[in-house]
CSV table of C-alpha atoms and ligand atoms in Angstrom, one decimal:
chain,number,residue,atom,x,y,z
A,1,MET,CA,58.8,4.4,-71.1
A,2,THR,CA,60.1,0.8,-70.8
A,3,LEU,CA,60.4,-1.1,-67.6
A,4,THR,CA,64.0,-1.6,-66.5
A,5,SER,CA,63.4,-3.8,-63.4
A,6,PRO,CA,61.9,-7.3,-63.9
A,7,PRO,CA,58.2,-7.3,-64.8
A,8,ARG,CA,56.2,-7.5,-61.6
A,9,VAL,CA,53.2,-9.6,-62.7
A,10,ALA,CA,51.7,-12.8,-61.4
A,11,THR,CA,54.0,-15.6,-62.8
A,12,ASP,CA,51.1,-18.0,-63.5
A,13,GLY,CA,48.8,-15.1,-64.8
A,14,PRO,CA,48.0,-13.8,-68.3
A,15,ARG,CA,51.0,-13.0,-70.5
A,16,SER,CA,49.8,-9.8,-72.3
A,17,ASN,CA,47.5,-6.8,-72.2
A,18,ASP,CA,45.5,-8.4,-75.0
A,19,ASP,CA,44.9,-11.6,-73.0
A,20,VAL,CA,43.6,-9.5,-70.0
A,21,ARG,CA,41.5,-7.3,-72.2
A,22,ALA,CA,39.9,-10.3,-74.0
A,23,ALA,CA,39.0,-12.0,-70.7
A,24,ASP,CA,37.7,-8.6,-69.4
A,25,ARG,CA,35.4,-8.2,-72.4
A,26,ALA,CA,34.2,-11.8,-72.1
A,27,HIS,CA,33.2,-11.6,-68.4
A,28,VAL,CA,33.4,-8.2,-66.7
A,29,PHE,CA,30.5,-5.7,-66.8
A,30,HIS,CA,31.9,-2.2,-66.3
A,31,SER,CA,30.5,0.9,-64.5
A,32,TRP,CA,28.7,3.8,-66.3
A,33,SER,CA,29.4,2.4,-69.8
A,34,ALA,CA,27.9,1.0,-72.9
A,35,GLN,CA,29.8,-2.3,-72.9
A,36,GLY,CA,30.2,-2.9,-76.6
A,37,ALA,CA,33.0,-0.5,-77.5
A,38,LEU,CA,35.0,-0.7,-74.3
A,39,SER,CA,38.7,-1.3,-74.5
A,40,PRO,CA,39.9,-0.8,-70.9
A,41,PHE,CA,43.4,0.3,-70.0
A,42,VAL,CA,45.2,-2.7,-68.4
A,43,ILE,CA,47.1,-2.5,-65.1
A,44,ALA,CA,49.1,-5.4,-63.8
A,45,GLY,CA,50.8,-3.8,-60.8
A,46,GLY,CA,51.9,-0.6,-59.2
A,47,LEU,CA,54.3,1.0,-56.8
A,48,GLY,CA,54.2,4.5,-55.4
A,49,SER,CA,53.1,6.9,-58.2
A,50,THR,CA,53.8,4.3,-60.9
A,51,VAL,CA,51.7,1.6,-62.5
A,52,TRP,CA,52.6,-0.9,-65.2
A,53,ASP,CA,50.9,-3.2,-67.6
A,54,HIS,CA,51.5,-6.8,-68.9
A,55,ASP,CA,53.5,-5.6,-71.9
A,56,GLY,CA,56.3,-4.0,-69.9
A,57,ARG,CA,55.1,-0.4,-70.1
A,58,GLU,CA,55.2,1.9,-67.1
A,59,TYR,CA,53.0,4.9,-66.5
A,60,LEU,CA,52.9,7.7,-63.9
A,61,ASP,CA,49.5,7.4,-62.3
A,62,PHE,CA,48.3,11.0,-62.4
A,63,SER,CA,44.7,9.7,-61.8
A,64,SER,CA,45.4,8.0,-58.4
A,65,GLN,CA,43.0,5.5,-60.1
A,66,LEU,CA,39.6,7.1,-59.1
A,67,VAL,CA,41.4,9.8,-57.1
A,68,ASN,CA,41.8,7.4,-54.2
A,69,VAL,CA,45.4,6.2,-54.0
A,70,ASN,CA,46.6,9.0,-51.8
A,71,ILE,CA,49.4,7.0,-50.2
A,72,GLY,CA,50.6,5.6,-53.5
A,73,HIS,CA,50.4,2.0,-54.7
A,74,GLN,CA,51.4,-0.9,-52.6
A,75,HIS,CA,52.7,1.0,-49.6
A,76,PRO,CA,54.5,-1.7,-47.7
A,77,ARG,CA,53.2,-0.8,-44.2
A,78,VAL,CA,49.6,-0.9,-45.4
A,79,VAL,CA,50.1,-4.2,-47.3
A,80,GLU,CA,51.8,-5.7,-44.3
A,81,ALA,CA,49.0,-4.6,-42.0
A,82,ILE,CA,46.4,-6.2,-44.2
A,83,THR,CA,48.4,-9.4,-44.4
A,84,GLU,CA,48.8,-9.5,-40.7
A,85,GLN,CA,45.2,-8.9,-40.0
A,86,ALA,CA,44.2,-11.5,-42.5
A,87,SER,CA,46.1,-14.1,-40.5
A,88,LEU,CA,44.4,-13.0,-37.3
A,89,LEU,CA,40.7,-12.4,-38.2
A,90,THR,CA,39.3,-11.7,-41.7
A,91,THR,CA,35.7,-10.9,-40.8
A,92,VAL,CA,33.6,-9.9,-37.8
A,93,ALA,CA,29.9,-9.1,-37.4
A,94,PRO,CA,29.2,-5.4,-37.1
A,95,ALA,CA,27.4,-5.8,-33.8
A,96,HIS,CA,30.5,-7.2,-32.1
A,97,ALA,CA,33.3,-5.1,-30.7
A,98,ASN,CA,36.7,-5.4,-32.3
A,99,ALA,CA,40.0,-3.9,-31.3
A,100,THR,CA,41.2,-3.1,-34.9
A,101,ARG,CA,38.0,-1.4,-35.7
A,102,ASN,CA,38.3,0.7,-32.5
A,103,GLU,CA,41.8,1.8,-33.5
A,104,ALA,CA,40.6,2.8,-37.0
A,105,ALA,CA,37.7,4.9,-35.6
A,106,LYS,CA,40.0,6.5,-33.0
A,107,ARG,CA,42.6,7.5,-35.6
A,108,ILE,CA,39.9,9.1,-37.8
A,109,THR,CA,38.3,11.0,-35.0
A,110,GLU,CA,41.7,12.3,-33.9
A,111,LEU,CA,42.0,14.0,-37.3
A,112,ALA,CA,38.5,15.4,-37.4
A,113,PRO,CA,37.5,18.7,-35.9
A,114,GLU,CA,36.8,18.9,-32.2
A,115,GLY,CA,33.5,17.5,-31.1
A,116,PHE,CA,33.5,14.4,-33.4
A,117,GLU,CA,34.1,11.3,-31.4
A,118,LYS,CA,32.3,8.5,-33.4
A,119,VAL,CA,32.5,6.8,-36.7
A,120,PHE,CA,29.9,4.7,-38.6
A,121,PHE,CA,31.7,2.6,-41.1
A,122,THR,CA,30.4,1.7,-44.5
A,123,ASN,CA,31.7,-0.1,-47.6
A,124,GLY,CA,32.4,3.0,-49.6
A,125,GLY,CA,31.6,6.6,-50.3
A,126,ALA,CA,28.0,6.3,-51.6
A,127,ASP,CA,26.7,4.4,-48.6
A,128,ALA,CA,28.5,6.9,-46.4
A,129,ASN,CA,26.4,9.6,-47.9
A,130,GLU,CA,23.3,7.4,-47.7
A,131,ASN,CA,23.7,6.9,-44.0
A,132,ALA,CA,24.7,10.5,-43.3
A,133,ILE,CA,21.4,11.6,-45.0
A,134,ARG,CA,19.5,9.0,-43.0
A,135,MET,CA,21.0,10.4,-39.8
A,136,ALA,CA,20.0,13.9,-40.8
A,137,ARG,CA,16.5,12.8,-41.5
A,138,GLN,CA,16.2,11.1,-38.2
A,139,VAL,CA,17.6,14.0,-36.2
A,140,THR,CA,15.6,16.7,-37.9
A,141,GLY,CA,12.4,14.8,-38.6
A,142,ARG,CA,12.5,16.3,-42.1
A,143,ASP,CA,13.2,14.7,-45.4
A,144,LYS,CA,14.6,16.9,-48.2
A,145,VAL,CA,18.2,17.2,-49.0
A,146,VAL,CA,19.7,20.2,-50.8
A,147,SER,CA,22.8,19.5,-52.8
A,148,LEU,CA,24.6,21.0,-55.9
A,149,TYR,CA,24.0,20.3,-59.5
A,150,ARG,CA,27.7,20.1,-59.9
A,151,SER,CA,28.4,17.3,-57.6
A,152,TYR,CA,28.8,13.5,-57.3
A,153,HIS,CA,27.8,11.7,-54.1
A,154,GLY,CA,27.6,8.0,-55.2
A,155,ASN,CA,25.6,5.3,-56.8
A,156,THR,CA,23.2,3.7,-54.3
A,157,GLY,CA,19.6,4.6,-53.5
A,158,ALA,CA,17.1,1.9,-54.2
A,159,ALA,CA,18.2,-1.0,-52.0
A,160,VAL,CA,16.7,0.1,-48.7
A,161,VAL,CA,13.4,1.1,-50.3
A,162,ALA,CA,13.2,-2.2,-52.1
A,163,THR,CA,13.6,-3.9,-48.7
A,164,GLY,CA,10.4,-5.3,-47.3
A,165,ASP,CA,11.0,-5.4,-43.5
A,166,TRP,CA,10.9,-2.6,-40.9
A,167,ARG,CA,14.2,-1.2,-42.1
A,168,ARG,CA,12.5,0.2,-45.1
A,169,ILE,CA,9.9,2.3,-43.3
A,170,PRO,CA,12.1,5.0,-41.6
A,171,ASN,CA,13.9,5.3,-44.9
A,172,GLU,CA,11.0,5.8,-47.3
A,173,TYR,CA,10.3,9.3,-48.4
A,174,SER,CA,8.1,10.7,-51.0
A,175,ARG,CA,9.9,14.0,-51.3
A,176,GLY,CA,13.6,14.1,-51.8
A,177,HIS,CA,16.2,16.1,-53.4
A,178,VAL,CA,16.6,19.7,-54.4
A,179,HIS,CA,19.5,21.0,-56.3
A,180,VAL,CA,21.1,24.4,-56.5
A,181,PHE,CA,24.0,25.9,-58.4
A,182,GLY,CA,27.2,26.3,-56.3
A,183,PRO,CA,30.0,28.8,-56.9
A,184,TYR,CA,32.0,28.4,-60.1
A,185,LEU,CA,33.4,31.8,-61.1
A,186,TYR,CA,34.8,30.6,-64.4
A,187,ARG,CA,31.4,29.6,-65.5
A,188,SER,CA,29.3,31.8,-63.2
A,189,GLU,CA,25.6,31.3,-63.1
A,190,PHE,CA,25.3,34.6,-61.2
A,191,TRP,CA,27.0,37.1,-63.6
A,192,ALA,CA,29.7,37.5,-61.0
A,193,GLN,CA,33.0,39.1,-61.7
A,194,THR,CA,34.9,38.4,-58.4
A,195,PRO,CA,35.1,35.4,-56.1
A,196,GLU,CA,33.4,37.5,-53.4
A,197,GLU,CA,30.4,38.3,-55.7
A,198,GLU,CA,30.2,34.7,-56.7
A,199,SER,CA,30.2,33.6,-53.1
A,200,ALA,CA,27.6,36.1,-52.0
A,201,ARG,CA,25.2,35.4,-54.9
A,202,ALA,CA,25.5,31.6,-54.6
A,203,LEU,CA,24.6,31.9,-51.0
A,204,ARG,CA,21.6,34.1,-51.7
A,205,HIS,CA,20.5,31.6,-54.4
A,206,LEU,CA,20.9,28.8,-51.8
A,207,GLU,CA,19.0,30.6,-49.1
A,208,ARG,CA,16.1,31.7,-51.5
A,209,THR,CA,15.8,28.0,-52.5
A,210,VAL,CA,15.7,26.9,-48.9
A,211,GLN,CA,13.0,29.4,-48.3
A,212,ALA,CA,11.0,28.5,-51.4
A,213,GLU,CA,11.2,24.8,-50.6
A,214,GLY,CA,10.0,25.3,-47.0
A,215,PRO,CA,12.8,25.2,-44.5
A,216,ASP,CA,10.8,22.9,-42.2
A,217,SER,CA,11.0,20.2,-44.9
A,218,ILE,CA,14.8,20.3,-45.3
A,219,ALA,CA,16.9,17.8,-43.3
A,220,ALA,CA,20.3,18.5,-44.7
A,221,ILE,CA,22.5,20.5,-47.0
A,222,LEU,CA,25.0,18.0,-48.5
A,223,LEU,CA,28.1,19.4,-50.2
A,224,GLU,CA,31.5,18.2,-51.3
A,225,THR,CA,33.8,20.5,-49.5
A,226,VAL,CA,35.6,20.9,-52.8
A,227,PRO,CA,33.4,19.5,-55.6
A,228,GLY,CA,35.8,16.9,-57.2
A,229,THR,CA,34.4,15.1,-60.3
A,230,ALA,CA,32.5,18.2,-61.2
A,231,GLY,CA,35.7,20.1,-61.8
A,232,ILE,CA,37.7,20.7,-58.5
A,233,LEU,CA,35.8,23.8,-57.8
A,234,MET,CA,37.6,25.5,-54.9
A,235,PRO,CA,35.0,27.3,-52.7
A,236,PRO,CA,35.3,31.1,-52.9
A,237,PRO,CA,35.9,33.1,-49.7
A,238,GLY,CA,33.0,32.9,-47.2
A,239,TYR,CA,30.9,30.3,-49.2
A,240,LEU,CA,31.2,27.3,-46.8
A,241,GLU,CA,31.0,29.6,-43.8
A,242,GLY,CA,27.8,31.1,-45.3
A,243,VAL,CA,26.3,27.7,-46.0
A,244,ARG,CA,26.9,26.8,-42.3
A,245,ALA,CA,25.1,30.0,-41.3
A,246,ILE,CA,22.1,29.3,-43.5
A,247,ALA,CA,21.9,25.7,-42.2
A,248,ASP,CA,22.0,27.1,-38.6
A,249,ARG,CA,19.3,29.7,-39.4
A,250,TYR,CA,16.8,27.1,-40.5
A,251,GLY,CA,17.7,24.1,-38.3
A,252,ILE,CA,19.3,22.2,-41.1
A,253,LEU,CA,22.2,19.7,-40.8
A,254,LEU,CA,25.3,20.3,-42.8
A,255,ILE,CA,26.9,17.2,-44.3
A,256,LEU,CA,30.4,17.7,-45.9
A,257,ASP,CA,31.3,15.0,-48.3
A,258,GLU,CA,35.1,14.5,-48.0
A,259,VAL,CA,35.1,11.2,-49.9
A,260,MET,CA,37.4,12.6,-52.7
A,261,ALA,CA,38.8,15.8,-51.1
A,262,GLY,CA,39.7,14.2,-47.7
A,263,PHE,CA,42.8,12.5,-46.3
A,264,GLY,CA,45.5,14.7,-47.8
A,265,ARG,CA,44.2,15.3,-51.3
A,266,THR,CA,44.0,19.1,-50.9
A,267,GLY,CA,47.2,19.3,-48.8
A,268,HIS,CA,45.2,19.1,-45.5
A,269,TRP,CA,43.9,16.1,-43.7
A,270,PHE,CA,40.4,17.2,-44.5
A,271,ALA,CA,39.6,19.8,-47.1
A,272,LEU,CA,37.4,21.6,-44.6
A,273,ASP,CA,40.5,22.3,-42.5
A,274,ALA,CA,41.2,25.2,-44.9
A,275,TYR,CA,37.9,26.9,-44.1
A,276,ASP,CA,36.2,28.2,-41.0
A,277,VAL,CA,33.4,25.7,-41.1
A,278,VAL,CA,32.4,22.7,-38.9
A,279,PRO,CA,29.7,20.5,-40.3
A,280,ASP,CA,27.4,18.1,-38.4
A,281,LEU,CA,28.5,15.1,-40.4
A,282,ILE,CA,31.6,14.3,-42.5
A,283,THR,CA,31.6,11.5,-45.0
A,284,PHE,CA,34.8,9.8,-46.1
A,285,ALA,CA,36.2,6.9,-48.1
A,286,LYS,CA,38.9,6.7,-50.8
A,287,GLY,CA,42.0,8.3,-49.2
A,288,VAL,CA,41.3,7.0,-45.7
A,289,ASN,CA,43.1,3.8,-46.7
A,290,SER,CA,43.8,4.6,-50.4
A,291,GLY,CA,41.2,2.1,-51.4
A,292,TYR,CA,43.4,-0.9,-50.6
A,293,VAL,CA,40.2,-2.5,-49.1
A,294,PRO,CA,36.8,-1.0,-49.8
A,295,VAL,CA,35.6,1.2,-47.0
A,296,GLY,CA,34.0,4.5,-46.2
A,297,GLY,CA,32.1,6.0,-43.3
A,298,VAL,CA,30.5,8.9,-41.5
A,299,ILE,CA,32.2,10.9,-38.8
A,300,ILE,CA,29.5,11.9,-36.4
A,301,SER,CA,29.4,15.1,-34.4
A,302,ASP,CA,28.7,14.6,-30.7
A,303,ARG,CA,25.3,16.3,-31.1
A,304,VAL,CA,24.2,13.8,-33.7
A,305,ALA,CA,25.8,10.9,-31.9
A,306,ARG,CA,23.9,11.8,-28.6
A,307,PHE,CA,20.6,11.8,-30.5
A,308,PHE,CA,21.1,8.1,-31.2
A,309,ASP,CA,22.0,7.2,-27.6
A,310,GLU,CA,18.3,6.5,-26.8
A,311,ARG,CA,16.9,6.1,-30.3
A,312,VAL,CA,17.5,3.3,-32.8
A,313,PHE,CA,19.7,4.2,-35.8
A,314,PRO,CA,17.9,2.5,-38.7
A,315,GLY,CA,20.9,1.6,-40.8
A,316,GLY,CA,23.6,-1.0,-41.0
A,317,LEU,CA,25.9,-3.1,-43.2
A,318,THR,CA,27.3,-6.6,-42.8
A,319,TYR,CA,30.8,-5.4,-43.4
A,320,SER,CA,30.6,-2.2,-41.3
A,321,GLY,CA,34.1,-1.8,-39.7
A,322,HIS,CA,35.5,-4.8,-41.6
A,323,PRO,CA,38.8,-6.0,-40.0
A,324,LEU,CA,40.9,-5.8,-43.2
A,325,ALA,CA,39.6,-2.3,-43.9
A,326,SER,CA,40.2,-1.3,-40.3
A,327,ALA,CA,43.7,-2.6,-40.3
A,328,SER,CA,44.5,-0.8,-43.5
A,329,ILE,CA,43.0,2.5,-42.2
A,330,VAL,CA,45.2,2.3,-39.0
A,331,ALA,CA,48.4,1.6,-41.1
A,332,THR,CA,47.5,4.2,-43.7
A,333,ILE,CA,47.0,7.0,-41.2
A,334,ASP,CA,50.1,6.0,-39.2
A,335,ALA,CA,52.2,5.9,-42.3
A,336,MET,CA,50.8,9.2,-43.6
A,337,ARG,CA,51.6,10.8,-40.3
A,338,ALA,CA,55.1,9.3,-40.0
A,339,GLU,CA,56.0,10.2,-43.6
A,340,ASP,CA,54.3,13.6,-43.6
A,341,VAL,CA,52.4,12.6,-46.7
A,342,VAL,CA,49.9,15.5,-46.2
A,343,GLY,CA,52.7,18.0,-45.9
A,344,ASN,CA,54.2,16.6,-49.1
A,345,ALA,CA,50.8,17.1,-50.9
A,346,ALA,CA,50.7,20.7,-49.7
A,347,ARG,CA,54.3,21.5,-50.8
A,348,ILE,CA,53.8,19.7,-54.1
A,349,GLY,CA,50.8,21.9,-54.7
A,350,SER,CA,52.3,25.2,-53.7
A,351,ASP,CA,55.8,24.8,-54.9
A,352,HIS,CA,55.7,22.4,-57.9
A,353,LEU,CA,52.4,21.3,-59.4
A,354,GLY,CA,50.5,24.5,-59.0
A,355,PRO,CA,53.2,26.8,-60.5
A,356,ALA,CA,53.9,24.3,-63.3
A,357,LEU,CA,50.3,24.1,-64.3
A,358,HIS,CA,49.9,27.9,-64.2
A,359,THR,CA,53.0,28.1,-66.5
A,360,LEU,CA,51.2,25.7,-68.9
A,361,ALA,CA,48.2,28.1,-68.9
A,362,GLU,CA,50.6,30.9,-70.1
A,363,THR,CA,51.9,28.9,-73.0
A,364,HIS,CA,48.8,27.1,-74.3
A,365,ASP,CA,45.8,29.1,-75.4
A,366,VAL,CA,43.7,25.9,-75.0
A,367,VAL,CA,44.0,26.2,-71.2
A,368,GLY,CA,41.0,28.2,-69.9
A,369,GLU,CA,41.6,27.9,-66.2
A,370,VAL,CA,43.9,26.1,-63.7
A,371,ARG,CA,42.6,25.6,-60.2
A,372,GLY,CA,43.2,23.4,-57.2
A,373,SER,CA,45.4,22.8,-54.2
A,374,GLY,CA,47.7,20.1,-52.9
A,375,VAL,CA,47.5,17.2,-55.3
A,376,PHE,CA,44.0,18.1,-56.5
A,377,TRP,CA,44.1,20.2,-59.7
A,378,ALA,CA,41.9,20.7,-62.7
A,379,VAL,CA,43.1,22.0,-66.0
A,380,GLU,CA,40.1,23.2,-67.9
A,381,LEU,CA,40.5,23.1,-71.7
A,382,VAL,CA,38.6,25.4,-74.0
A,383,ALA,CA,38.2,25.8,-77.8
A,384,ASP,CA,38.1,29.6,-77.4
A,385,ARG,CA,39.5,31.6,-74.4
A,386,ASP,CA,37.0,34.4,-74.9
A,387,THR,CA,33.8,32.4,-75.2
A,388,ARG,CA,35.1,29.6,-72.9
A,389,GLU,CA,33.5,27.0,-75.1
A,390,PRO,CA,34.6,23.6,-73.8
A,391,LEU,CA,37.2,21.8,-75.9
A,392,ALA,CA,35.5,19.1,-78.0
A,393,ALA,CA,35.4,15.5,-76.9
A,394,ALA,CA,37.6,14.4,-79.9
A,395,SER,CA,40.3,16.8,-78.9
A,396,MET,CA,40.1,15.7,-75.3
A,397,GLY,CA,40.5,12.1,-76.6
A,398,ALA,CA,43.6,13.2,-78.5
A,399,VAL,CA,45.1,14.8,-75.4
A,400,LYS,CA,44.5,11.7,-73.4
A,401,ALA,CA,46.0,9.5,-76.1
A,402,ALA,CA,49.1,11.7,-76.2
A,403,LEU,CA,49.5,11.6,-72.4
A,404,LEU,CA,49.3,7.8,-72.4
A,405,GLU,CA,51.8,7.7,-75.3
A,406,ASN,CA,54.1,9.8,-73.1
A,407,GLY,CA,53.7,7.4,-70.1
A,408,VAL,CA,51.2,9.3,-68.0
A,409,LEU,CA,47.8,7.9,-67.0
A,410,PRO,CA,45.5,10.9,-66.7
A,411,PHE,CA,42.1,11.5,-65.2
A,412,VAL,CA,40.0,13.1,-67.9
A,413,GLN,CA,36.6,14.4,-67.1
A,414,ASP,CA,34.5,16.3,-69.7
A,415,ASN,CA,36.7,19.1,-71.0
A,416,ARG,CA,39.2,18.9,-68.1
A,417,ILE,CA,42.3,17.1,-67.2
A,418,HIS,CA,42.2,16.4,-63.5
A,419,VAL,CA,45.9,16.3,-62.3
A,420,VAL,CA,45.5,14.2,-59.3
A,421,PRO,CA,48.6,12.1,-58.6
A,422,PRO,CA,49.2,10.3,-55.3
A,423,ALA,CA,50.0,12.6,-52.3
A,424,VAL,CA,53.4,10.9,-52.2
A,425,VAL,CA,54.4,12.1,-55.7
A,426,THR,CA,57.9,13.6,-55.9
A,427,PRO,CA,58.9,16.9,-57.5
A,428,ASP,CA,60.7,14.9,-60.3
A,429,GLU,CA,57.5,12.9,-61.0
A,430,VAL,CA,55.6,16.1,-61.2
A,431,ARG,CA,58.1,17.6,-63.6
A,432,ARG,CA,57.8,14.5,-65.8
A,433,GLY,CA,54.0,14.4,-65.7
A,434,VAL,CA,53.6,18.1,-66.5
A,435,ALA,CA,56.2,17.8,-69.3
A,436,ALA,CA,54.0,15.1,-70.8
A,437,LEU,CA,50.9,17.3,-70.5
A,438,ASP,CA,52.8,20.2,-72.1
A,439,ALA,CA,53.7,17.9,-75.0
A,440,ALA,CA,50.2,16.5,-75.3
A,441,LEU,CA,48.7,20.1,-75.4
A,442,SER,CA,51.2,21.0,-78.1
A,443,THR,CA,49.8,18.3,-80.4
A,444,LEU,CA,46.6,20.4,-80.5
A,445,SER,CA,48.1,23.4,-82.2
B,1,LIG,N1,31.4,11.3,-52.9
B,1,LIG,C1,32.3,11.8,-53.7
B,1,LIG,C2,32.7,13.2,-53.5
B,1,LIG,C3,32.9,11.0,-54.6
B,1,LIG,O1,33.9,11.5,-55.4
B,1,LIG,C4,32.6,9.6,-54.8
B,1,LIG,C5,33.2,8.8,-55.8
B,1,LIG,O2,33.9,9.2,-56.6
B,1,LIG,C6,31.5,9.1,-53.9
B,1,LIG,C7,31.0,10.0,-53.0
B,1,LIG,C8,31.1,7.7,-54.0
B,1,LIG,O3,32.1,6.9,-53.5
B,1,LIG,P1,32.1,5.3,-53.8
B,1,LIG,O4,32.3,5.2,-55.3
B,1,LIG,O5,33.1,4.8,-53.0
B,1,LIG,O6,30.7,4.8,-53.5
């Protein structure tokens, strides 16, 4: 696809993708990678569901970058709000009160379930989970956290324990994390045949683990409402409700991580809205402002908030409730409401993207399973439909290359294509993106 409008790149900036890649390789150290063989995809700019490079090529962003650009690239209201706030106040200490931060917290709590009135702001998703865990440890006086093998909750962990002053002490713990298998019927750990069986058996496995670990040692069960990076694993009927019941039975706090699944991704404001479950703490980041400024946080139930009325909360960050982040949150939520972005995500999922991906599954044997909702879909590719052997990495690489060749930037994870466009994606963009995927899968046969 070639750009028809004038290239929108910085006029005094680099001239080509090769220039950008060369400077990147000289100076930038990338996440989760051996650096030597990297050749990163270059992005110069974006608008809505489209990004472009320095060589005049456009791509449909079916990755939403790291599944965060829910409102699309360069939404004018959000960009304007950041610019306006920058001219007013660009930083403020976390201990001070600030009107923009108040507005951001108010907007978020208005969307949360009843009984959540306060927000603790962080710099991103990992430190949101760090601080939610710390709250649970303080409230329960226990230290272990149970989470799923198939999950991602972030990349921090050592900084507060490396700290020397008093802030280390309430956060030091010698026992830590216990993992269990969650429900995933397509690759069931429980020999289950139905979603109901998978749910019941995963719950029994969780409860037996809690009992074996010693319930009095467990502070929190931490789950992504819909595990994202692990494969967009939609919880089967009764699972989240059952986890809540187990947590209640043993005095354990339930933390739902909505960092990836929240703020419209599943076609609901929060993924948990689709289930009959209310956690004690909700963590968020990404879609809350589509990542225009780094931010995350913990939405705190009144019960947990009250606990800290008289006790010191041993956690904090210099940029907690940063004004640029706060302004972008206010504008994002207001624009998403005004433009019914969450409704669009739901309709795209039920009327366009979901049906189109299921049709792909009928035409390509390499598709093992399609699952998801809203603009949060996984297409799991297999070498053999009967054995469900995951498609080999080389073939996944070929699918990715074909998608890029056809002008679609995909999110590829293990043997899956995560089809995760911005929540503002249009039916026509979905049609084009799925057609590119169809063509890319055809190259395998
Ligand atoms: N939790 C979930 C569910 C995530 O998907 C991620 C990031 O992908 C995180 C936490 C960590 O967020 P961050 O990278 O902003 O620290």
